[in-house]
């Protein structure tokens, strides 16, 4: 396997800027061999994004280390990319393009592939005309092929492709609505959180599944819905794409259906990696809440602080005290070692908006239905009849009681 060597560059406005070179490195390592990371604190330069002197310094490093690609943590304009590629003599991409390449690698289903393609085209559209014009000035790494197009024709071609993919995704969305309607009678729990927080591992712990959980960002792009095991009633849990800082509006739009699938549930498990630095946890919690707000999520939330096996009591208290304003119903768990998973299941039941009903019946079909579709709190046999107290969604409790009243 040929290793592609990458150099990472991040410009920050000031020392308080929350952009993270560690996150950029984590992303880059999915596809490349990272040979070095460099940060410059300054205001953006219109020609290069970073200062011209810093560009000259990096050019020498790129040549000396035989770097294949330079990745910026900042969003680059086509002109900045062109100018940088001219100086570095290698391809230059930004964080969004890197994420799109990772998405492309992990997109296995038809829907995920369409969503990735839509995100790529929506990223390309505002840059299309400028890219074609620059490509005609002279070949630069990463601009190959654009010079073959007419400016307006290439722009219109992208618009047509976007429209076509949106139509295909709309049809898939309608199919998803039908599936969601079928599941409405069950309580639903959504797994959300920053990428690589351990959502898939938590899904496995709660459901007894063995879905592949890599220690790598964006391994989950499609939705996975399973039943939570060890709970008396049927509760479905859904895992989907992780969140990320600086996620642009076009990317949220492209993956909106899968994000909504997880976020618009009766209950949300907001998964956080508790083993990270306090400031990093805070940054990611802010991002999580911002995205949930963007998609107008109104669900109840439990904040699941995962990887508790990696921290001590002092760190737990520090998290609870310093990040209190971001934590809703917090619980520390370890999905890997099954720590507090049963306690989490109880919290899930307690936080779902459930009602309680009691009926007296000797109908075996009704008794069987209650055992399969509700949580049985008590079943007393008396005079050949069952007095059953059960818990379910309010509308389901009312429906069962109404049917039972008609039958009797």
CSV table of C-alpha atoms in Angstrom, one decimal:
chain,number,residue,atom,x,y,z
A,1,UNK,CA,0.0,0.0,0.0
A,2,UNK,CA,1.4,3.4,-1.1
A,3,UNK,CA,1.3,6.0,1.7
A,4,UNK,CA,0.2,9.5,0.6
A,5,UNK,CA,2.1,12.0,2.7
A,6,UNK,CA,0.2,15.0,4.0
A,7,UNK,CA,1.1,18.3,5.6
A,8,UNK,CA,-1.6,20.0,7.7
A,9,UNK,CA,-1.9,23.8,8.0
A,10,UNK,CA,-4.3,25.7,10.2
A,11,UNK,CA,-4.7,29.5,10.5
A,12,UNK,CA,-6.3,30.9,13.6
A,13,UNK,CA,-7.6,34.4,14.1
A,14,UNK,CA,-6.4,34.4,17.7
A,15,UNK,CA,-5.4,32.1,20.6
A,16,UNK,CA,-9.1,31.8,21.6
A,17,UNK,CA,-10.1,30.5,18.2
A,18,UNK,CA,-11.7,27.1,18.7
A,19,UNK,CA,-10.5,25.5,15.5
A,20,UNK,CA,-8.6,22.4,16.3
A,21,UNK,CA,-5.4,21.0,14.6
A,22,UNK,CA,-5.9,17.8,16.5
A,23,UNK,CA,-9.3,17.3,14.9
A,24,UNK,CA,-7.8,18.1,11.5
A,25,UNK,CA,-5.1,15.5,12.1
A,26,UNK,CA,-7.7,12.9,13.2
A,27,UNK,CA,-9.6,13.5,10.0
A,28,UNK,CA,-6.5,13.4,7.7
A,29,UNK,CA,-5.3,10.1,9.2
A,30,UNK,CA,-8.3,8.3,7.8
A,31,UNK,CA,-6.8,8.7,4.3
A,32,UNK,CA,-3.2,10.0,4.6
A,33,UNK,CA,0.1,9.7,6.5
A,34,UNK,CA,0.5,12.9,8.4
A,35,UNK,CA,4.0,14.2,8.2
A,36,UNK,CA,3.6,17.5,10.1
A,37,UNK,CA,1.1,20.0,11.5
A,38,UNK,CA,1.6,23.8,11.4
A,39,UNK,CA,-0.5,26.6,12.9
A,40,UNK,CA,-0.3,30.4,12.2
A,41,UNK,CA,-2.2,33.0,14.2
A,42,UNK,CA,-3.1,36.0,12.0
A,43,UNK,CA,-6.0,37.5,10.1
A,44,UNK,CA,-6.8,35.7,6.7
A,45,UNK,CA,-4.7,36.7,3.7
A,46,UNK,CA,-6.7,37.1,0.5
A,47,UNK,CA,-4.1,35.5,-1.7
A,48,UNK,CA,-2.9,32.5,0.3
A,49,UNK,CA,-5.1,32.4,3.5
A,50,UNK,CA,-1.8,32.3,5.5
A,51,UNK,CA,1.0,34.9,5.3
A,52,UNK,CA,3.3,34.9,2.2
A,53,UNK,CA,6.4,34.3,4.4
A,54,UNK,CA,4.8,31.3,6.0
A,55,UNK,CA,4.0,30.0,2.5
A,56,UNK,CA,7.7,30.2,1.5
A,57,UNK,CA,8.7,28.3,4.7
A,58,UNK,CA,6.1,25.6,4.0
A,59,UNK,CA,7.1,25.3,0.4
A,60,UNK,CA,10.6,24.2,1.5
A,61,UNK,CA,9.2,21.7,4.0
A,62,UNK,CA,6.9,20.2,1.3
A,63,UNK,CA,9.9,19.7,-1.0
A,64,UNK,CA,12.3,18.4,1.7
A,65,UNK,CA,9.7,15.9,3.0
A,66,UNK,CA,8.4,14.8,-0.4
A,67,UNK,CA,4.8,15.8,0.7
A,68,UNK,CA,2.0,14.7,-1.7
A,69,UNK,CA,-0.8,16.9,-0.5
A,70,UNK,CA,-1.3,19.9,1.8
A,71,UNK,CA,-4.5,20.1,3.8
A,72,UNK,CA,-5.8,23.3,5.3
A,73,UNK,CA,-8.1,23.4,8.3
A,74,UNK,CA,-9.6,26.7,6.9
A,75,UNK,CA,-12.0,27.0,4.0
A,76,UNK,CA,-10.1,28.0,0.9
A,77,UNK,CA,-11.3,30.0,-2.1
A,78,UNK,CA,-10.4,28.5,-5.6
A,79,UNK,CA,-7.9,31.4,-6.0
A,80,UNK,CA,-6.2,30.7,-2.7
A,81,UNK,CA,-6.0,27.0,-3.6
A,82,UNK,CA,-4.6,27.8,-7.1
A,83,UNK,CA,-2.0,30.2,-5.6
A,84,UNK,CA,-1.0,27.7,-2.9
A,85,UNK,CA,-0.7,24.8,-5.4
A,86,UNK,CA,1.5,27.0,-7.6
A,87,UNK,CA,3.9,27.6,-4.7
A,88,UNK,CA,3.8,24.1,-3.2
A,89,UNK,CA,3.7,22.2,-6.5
A,90,UNK,CA,1.3,19.6,-5.0
A,91,UNK,CA,-2.4,19.4,-4.6
A,92,UNK,CA,-4.0,21.6,-1.9
A,93,UNK,CA,-7.4,20.9,-0.3
A,94,UNK,CA,-9.3,22.3,2.7
A,95,UNK,CA,-11.1,20.6,5.6
A,96,UNK,CA,-14.5,20.4,3.8
A,97,UNK,CA,-13.0,18.6,0.8
A,98,UNK,CA,-11.2,16.2,3.2
A,99,UNK,CA,-14.4,15.4,4.9
A,100,UNK,CA,-16.1,14.8,1.6
A,101,UNK,CA,-13.4,12.4,0.6
A,102,UNK,CA,-13.8,10.5,3.9
A,103,UNK,CA,-17.6,10.5,3.3
A,104,UNK,CA,-17.0,9.1,-0.2
A,105,UNK,CA,-14.8,6.3,1.2
A,106,UNK,CA,-17.5,5.3,3.8
A,107,UNK,CA,-20.6,5.6,1.6
A,108,UNK,CA,-21.8,2.1,1.1
A,109,UNK,CA,-25.5,2.4,0.3
A,110,UNK,CA,-27.1,4.1,-2.7
A,111,UNK,CA,-28.6,6.9,-0.5
A,112,UNK,CA,-25.3,7.6,1.2
A,113,UNK,CA,-23.5,7.8,-2.2
A,114,UNK,CA,-26.2,10.2,-3.5
A,115,UNK,CA,-25.9,12.4,-0.3
A,116,UNK,CA,-22.1,12.5,-0.7
A,117,UNK,CA,-22.4,13.4,-4.4
A,118,UNK,CA,-24.9,16.1,-3.6
A,119,UNK,CA,-22.6,17.6,-0.9
A,120,UNK,CA,-19.7,17.6,-3.4
A,121,UNK,CA,-21.7,19.3,-6.1
A,122,UNK,CA,-23.1,21.9,-3.6
A,123,UNK,CA,-19.5,22.6,-2.5
A,124,UNK,CA,-18.5,22.9,-6.1
A,125,UNK,CA,-21.3,25.1,-7.4
A,126,UNK,CA,-20.2,28.5,-6.0
A,127,UNK,CA,-16.6,27.8,-7.0
A,128,UNK,CA,-17.3,26.4,-10.4
A,129,UNK,CA,-16.9,29.5,-12.6
A,130,UNK,CA,-13.7,30.6,-10.8
A,131,UNK,CA,-12.1,27.1,-11.0
A,132,UNK,CA,-12.7,26.9,-14.8
A,133,UNK,CA,-11.2,30.4,-15.3
A,134,UNK,CA,-8.2,29.6,-13.2
A,135,UNK,CA,-7.6,26.3,-14.9
A,136,UNK,CA,-7.4,28.1,-18.3
A,137,UNK,CA,-4.6,30.2,-16.9
A,138,UNK,CA,-2.3,27.2,-16.6
A,139,UNK,CA,-2.2,23.7,-15.1
A,140,UNK,CA,-1.9,23.4,-11.3
A,141,UNK,CA,-2.2,20.3,-9.1
A,142,UNK,CA,-5.9,19.8,-8.4
A,143,UNK,CA,-7.2,21.8,-11.3
A,144,UNK,CA,-6.7,19.2,-14.0
A,145,UNK,CA,-9.6,18.9,-16.5
A,146,UNK,CA,-11.5,22.1,-15.6
A,147,UNK,CA,-9.9,23.9,-18.5
A,148,UNK,CA,-11.7,21.7,-20.9
A,149,UNK,CA,-15.0,23.3,-20.0
A,150,UNK,CA,-16.8,26.5,-21.0
A,151,UNK,CA,-17.4,28.5,-17.8
A,152,UNK,CA,-21.2,28.8,-18.1
A,153,UNK,CA,-21.7,25.3,-19.4
A,154,UNK,CA,-19.9,23.7,-16.5
A,155,UNK,CA,-21.9,25.8,-14.0
A,156,UNK,CA,-25.2,24.7,-15.6
A,157,UNK,CA,-24.1,21.1,-15.8
A,158,UNK,CA,-23.6,21.1,-12.0
A,159,UNK,CA,-27.0,22.7,-11.4
A,160,UNK,CA,-28.7,20.0,-13.5
A,161,UNK,CA,-26.8,17.2,-11.6
A,162,UNK,CA,-27.9,18.8,-8.2
A,163,UNK,CA,-31.5,18.9,-9.3
A,164,UNK,CA,-31.4,15.2,-10.5
A,165,UNK,CA,-29.8,14.0,-7.2
A,166,UNK,CA,-32.3,16.0,-5.1
A,167,UNK,CA,-35.2,14.3,-7.0
A,168,UNK,CA,-33.7,10.8,-6.3
A,169,UNK,CA,-33.2,11.6,-2.7
A,170,UNK,CA,-36.8,12.9,-2.4
A,171,UNK,CA,-38.1,9.6,-3.5
A,172,UNK,CA,-35.9,7.8,-1.0
A,173,UNK,CA,-37.1,10.2,1.7
A,174,UNK,CA,-40.8,9.3,0.9
A,175,UNK,CA,-39.8,5.6,1.3
A,176,UNK,CA,-38.2,6.5,4.7
A,177,UNK,CA,-41.4,8.2,5.8
A,178,UNK,CA,-43.4,5.0,5.1
A,179,UNK,CA,-40.9,3.0,7.2
A,180,UNK,CA,-41.0,5.6,10.0
A,181,UNK,CA,-44.8,5.5,10.0
A,182,UNK,CA,-44.7,1.8,10.5
A,183,UNK,CA,-42.5,2.3,13.5
A,184,UNK,CA,-44.6,5.1,15.1
A,185,UNK,CA,-46.3,2.7,17.5
A,186,UNK,CA,-42.9,2.0,19.1
A,187,UNK,CA,-40.9,4.4,21.3
A,188,UNK,CA,-37.9,5.8,19.4
A,189,UNK,CA,-34.5,6.8,20.7
A,190,UNK,CA,-31.9,8.7,18.6
A,191,UNK,CA,-28.1,8.5,19.0
A,192,UNK,CA,-26.4,11.8,18.2
A,193,UNK,CA,-23.0,13.2,18.9
A,194,UNK,CA,-19.7,14.4,17.6
A,195,UNK,CA,-18.0,12.0,15.2
A,196,UNK,CA,-16.0,9.3,17.0
A,197,UNK,CA,-17.7,9.8,20.4
A,198,UNK,CA,-18.6,6.1,20.5
A,199,UNK,CA,-22.1,6.1,19.2
A,200,UNK,CA,-21.9,2.8,17.4
A,201,UNK,CA,-20.3,1.1,20.4
A,202,UNK,CA,-23.2,2.4,22.5
A,203,UNK,CA,-25.6,1.1,19.9
A,204,UNK,CA,-24.0,-2.4,20.2
A,205,UNK,CA,-24.1,-2.2,24.0
A,206,UNK,CA,-27.8,-1.4,24.1
A,207,UNK,CA,-29.0,-3.7,21.4
A,208,UNK,CA,-26.6,-6.7,21.6
A,209,UNK,CA,-25.6,-6.0,18.0
A,210,UNK,CA,-22.1,-6.3,16.6
A,211,UNK,CA,-22.1,-3.4,14.2
A,212,UNK,CA,-18.5,-2.5,13.2
A,213,UNK,CA,-17.2,0.3,15.5
A,214,UNK,CA,-13.9,1.7,14.3
A,215,UNK,CA,-11.9,4.2,16.2
A,216,UNK,CA,-12.1,6.5,13.2
A,217,UNK,CA,-14.2,9.5,12.2
A,218,UNK,CA,-17.3,9.3,10.0
A,219,UNK,CA,-17.5,5.5,9.8
A,220,UNK,CA,-21.3,5.7,10.1
A,221,UNK,CA,-23.1,7.6,7.3
A,222,UNK,CA,-26.3,5.6,6.9
A,223,UNK,CA,-29.0,5.1,9.6
A,224,UNK,CA,-29.1,1.9,11.6
A,225,UNK,CA,-32.2,1.2,13.6
A,226,UNK,CA,-32.3,-1.7,16.1
A,227,UNK,CA,-34.3,-2.8,19.2
A,228,UNK,CA,-32.9,-2.1,22.7
A,229,UNK,CA,-32.5,-5.4,24.5
A,230,UNK,CA,-33.1,-6.1,28.2
A,231,UNK,CA,-36.2,-3.8,28.3
A,232,UNK,CA,-39.7,-5.3,28.6
A,233,UNK,CA,-41.2,-3.2,25.8
A,234,UNK,CA,-40.2,-2.5,22.3
A,235,UNK,CA,-38.0,0.6,22.0
A,236,UNK,CA,-36.1,1.3,18.8
A,237,UNK,CA,-32.7,3.1,18.7
A,238,UNK,CA,-31.2,4.8,15.6
A,239,UNK,CA,-27.6,5.6,14.9
A,240,UNK,CA,-26.4,7.9,12.0
A,241,UNK,CA,-23.8,10.3,10.8
A,242,UNK,CA,-21.7,12.1,13.5
A,243,UNK,CA,-21.6,15.9,13.9
A,244,UNK,CA,-18.5,18.1,13.3
A,245,UNK,CA,-17.5,21.7,13.9
A,246,UNK,CA,-17.7,24.1,10.9
A,247,UNK,CA,-20.2,21.8,9.2
A,248,UNK,CA,-21.4,24.1,6.3
A,249,UNK,CA,-25.1,24.5,5.6
A,250,UNK,CA,-24.9,22.6,2.3
A,251,UNK,CA,-23.5,19.5,4.1
A,252,UNK,CA,-26.3,19.6,6.7
A,253,UNK,CA,-28.8,19.9,3.8
A,254,UNK,CA,-27.3,16.9,2.0
A,255,UNK,CA,-27.4,14.7,5.1
A,256,UNK,CA,-30.6,16.3,6.6
A,257,UNK,CA,-32.8,13.2,6.2
A,258,UNK,CA,-30.4,10.9,8.0
A,259,UNK,CA,-29.6,13.5,10.7
A,260,UNK,CA,-33.4,14.1,11.2
A,261,UNK,CA,-33.9,10.3,11.4
A,262,UNK,CA,-31.8,10.2,14.5
A,263,UNK,CA,-32.7,13.6,16.0
A,264,UNK,CA,-36.5,13.6,15.7
A,265,UNK,CA,-37.2,10.8,18.1
A,266,UNK,CA,-39.1,10.6,21.4
A,267,UNK,CA,-35.7,10.8,23.2
A,268,UNK,CA,-32.1,11.7,22.2
A,269,UNK,CA,-28.9,10.2,23.6
A,270,UNK,CA,-26.3,12.9,23.1
A,271,UNK,CA,-23.0,10.9,23.2
A,272,UNK,CA,-19.8,12.6,24.4
A,273,UNK,CA,-16.3,11.3,24.8
A,274,UNK,CA,-15.6,12.0,28.5
A,275,UNK,CA,-11.9,11.0,28.2
A,276,UNK,CA,-11.0,14.1,26.1
A,277,UNK,CA,-9.7,17.4,27.5
A,278,UNK,CA,-12.3,19.5,29.3
A,279,UNK,CA,-12.0,22.4,26.7
A,280,UNK,CA,-12.4,19.9,23.8
A,281,UNK,CA,-15.5,18.3,25.5
A,282,UNK,CA,-17.0,21.8,25.9
A,283,UNK,CA,-16.2,22.7,22.2
A,284,UNK,CA,-17.9,19.6,21.0
A,285,UNK,CA,-20.9,19.9,23.3
A,286,UNK,CA,-21.5,23.5,21.9
A,287,UNK,CA,-21.3,22.1,18.3
A,288,UNK,CA,-23.8,19.3,19.2
A,289,UNK,CA,-26.3,21.7,20.7
A,290,UNK,CA,-25.9,24.2,17.8
A,291,UNK,CA,-26.7,21.5,15.2
A,292,UNK,CA,-29.7,20.2,17.2
A,293,UNK,CA,-31.0,23.7,17.2
A,294,UNK,CA,-30.4,24.1,13.5
A,295,UNK,CA,-32.6,21.1,12.7
A,296,UNK,CA,-35.2,22.3,15.3
A,297,UNK,CA,-34.9,19.2,17.6
A,298,UNK,CA,-37.4,19.3,20.4
A,299,UNK,CA,-36.8,15.9,21.9
A,300,UNK,CA,-35.9,15.0,25.5
A,301,UNK,CA,-32.2,14.6,25.9
A,302,UNK,CA,-29.9,12.4,28.0
A,303,UNK,CA,-26.2,13.3,27.9
A,304,UNK,CA,-24.2,10.1,27.8
A,305,UNK,CA,-20.7,10.7,28.9
A,306,UNK,CA,-18.9,7.7,27.3
A,307,UNK,CA,-15.5,6.1,28.0
A,308,UNK,CA,-15.8,6.5,31.8
A,309,UNK,CA,-13.3,3.6,32.1
A,310,UNK,CA,-10.6,6.1,30.9
A,311,UNK,CA,-11.2,8.7,33.6
A,312,UNK,CA,-11.0,9.0,37.4
A,313,UNK,CA,-13.5,10.5,39.9
A,314,UNK,CA,-11.7,13.9,39.9
A,315,UNK,CA,-12.3,14.2,36.1
A,316,UNK,CA,-15.9,13.2,36.5
A,317,UNK,CA,-16.5,16.0,39.1
A,318,UNK,CA,-14.6,18.5,36.9
A,319,UNK,CA,-16.9,17.7,33.9
A,320,UNK,CA,-20.1,18.0,36.0
A,321,UNK,CA,-19.0,21.2,37.6
A,322,UNK,CA,-17.4,23.1,34.7
A,323,UNK,CA,-19.8,21.9,31.9
A,324,UNK,CA,-23.0,21.9,33.9
A,325,UNK,CA,-24.8,24.3,31.6
A,326,UNK,CA,-24.3,22.0,28.6
A,327,UNK,CA,-25.3,18.7,30.4
A,328,UNK,CA,-28.9,17.5,30.3
A,329,UNK,CA,-29.6,14.4,32.4
A,330,UNK,CA,-25.9,13.4,32.4
A,331,UNK,CA,-24.8,9.8,33.0
A,332,UNK,CA,-21.3,8.3,32.8
A,333,UNK,CA,-21.0,5.0,30.9
A,334,UNK,CA,-18.5,2.7,29.2
A,335,UNK,CA,-20.0,1.2,26.1
A,336,UNK,CA,-16.9,-0.9,25.7
A,337,UNK,CA,-17.0,-2.5,29.2
A,338,UNK,CA,-20.8,-2.3,29.8
A,339,UNK,CA,-20.4,0.1,32.7
A,340,UNK,CA,-23.8,1.7,33.7
A,341,UNK,CA,-25.5,0.4,30.6
A,342,UNK,CA,-28.4,-1.1,32.7
A,343,UNK,CA,-28.7,2.2,34.5
A,344,UNK,CA,-28.9,4.0,31.2
A,345,UNK,CA,-31.7,1.7,30.0
A,346,UNK,CA,-33.7,2.6,33.2
A,347,UNK,CA,-33.0,6.3,32.5
A,348,UNK,CA,-34.3,5.8,28.9
A,349,UNK,CA,-37.6,4.3,30.3
A,350,UNK,CA,-37.9,7.1,32.9
A,351,UNK,CA,-37.4,9.9,30.4
A,352,UNK,CA,-39.7,8.6,27.7
A,353,UNK,CA,-43.1,10.4,27.7
A,354,UNK,CA,-45.1,7.3,28.8
A,355,UNK,CA,-48.5,6.7,30.3
A,356,UNK,CA,-49.8,3.9,32.5
A,357,UNK,CA,-53.0,1.9,32.0
A,358,UNK,CA,-54.8,-1.0,33.8
A,359,UNK,CA,-57.2,-3.5,32.3
A,360,UNK,CA,-58.9,-6.6,33.4
A,361,UNK,CA,-59.2,-9.3,30.7
A,362,UNK,CA,-59.3,-13.0,29.9
A,363,UNK,CA,-58.6,-12.4,26.2
A,364,UNK,CA,-55.4,-14.3,25.3
A,365,UNK,CA,-54.8,-12.3,22.2
A,366,UNK,CA,-54.9,-9.0,24.1
A,367,UNK,CA,-52.7,-10.4,26.9
A,368,UNK,CA,-50.2,-11.5,24.3
A,369,UNK,CA,-50.4,-8.1,22.6
A,370,UNK,CA,-49.7,-6.3,25.8
A,371,UNK,CA,-46.7,-8.4,26.6
A,372,UNK,CA,-45.2,-7.9,23.1
A,373,UNK,CA,-45.9,-4.2,22.7
A,374,UNK,CA,-45.9,-2.6,26.2
A,375,UNK,CA,-44.0,-2.7,29.4
A,376,UNK,CA,-45.8,-4.9,31.9
A,377,UNK,CA,-45.6,-3.3,35.4
A,378,UNK,CA,-47.9,-5.8,37.1
A,379,UNK,CA,-50.0,-8.9,36.1
A,380,UNK,CA,-52.3,-10.3,38.8
A,381,UNK,CA,-54.4,-13.4,38.1
A,382,UNK,CA,-57.8,-13.4,39.8
A,383,UNK,CA,-60.9,-15.4,39.0
A,384,UNK,CA,-59.5,-16.7,35.7
A,385,UNK,CA,-58.8,-13.1,34.6
A,386,UNK,CA,-55.6,-11.0,34.4
A,387,UNK,CA,-55.5,-7.6,35.9
A,388,UNK,CA,-52.6,-6.0,33.9
A,389,UNK,CA,-51.0,-2.7,34.6
A,390,UNK,CA,-48.9,-1.6,31.6
A,391,UNK,CA,-46.9,1.4,30.4
A,392,UNK,CA,-46.8,2.7,26.8
A,393,UNK,CA,-47.1,5.9,24.7
A,394,UNK,CA,-50.1,7.9,25.9
A,395,UNK,CA,-51.9,7.5,22.5
A,396,UNK,CA,-51.4,3.8,22.6
A,397,UNK,CA,-52.6,3.4,26.2
A,398,UNK,CA,-55.7,5.4,25.3
A,399,UNK,CA,-56.3,3.3,22.1
A,400,UNK,CA,-55.9,0.0,24.0
A,401,UNK,CA,-58.3,1.1,26.8
A,402,UNK,CA,-60.8,2.3,24.2
A,403,UNK,CA,-60.7,-1.0,22.3
A,404,UNK,CA,-61.0,-3.0,25.6
A,405,UNK,CA,-64.0,-0.9,26.6
A,406,UNK,CA,-65.8,-1.6,23.3
A,407,UNK,CA,-65.1,-5.3,23.6
A,408,UNK,CA,-66.5,-5.5,27.2
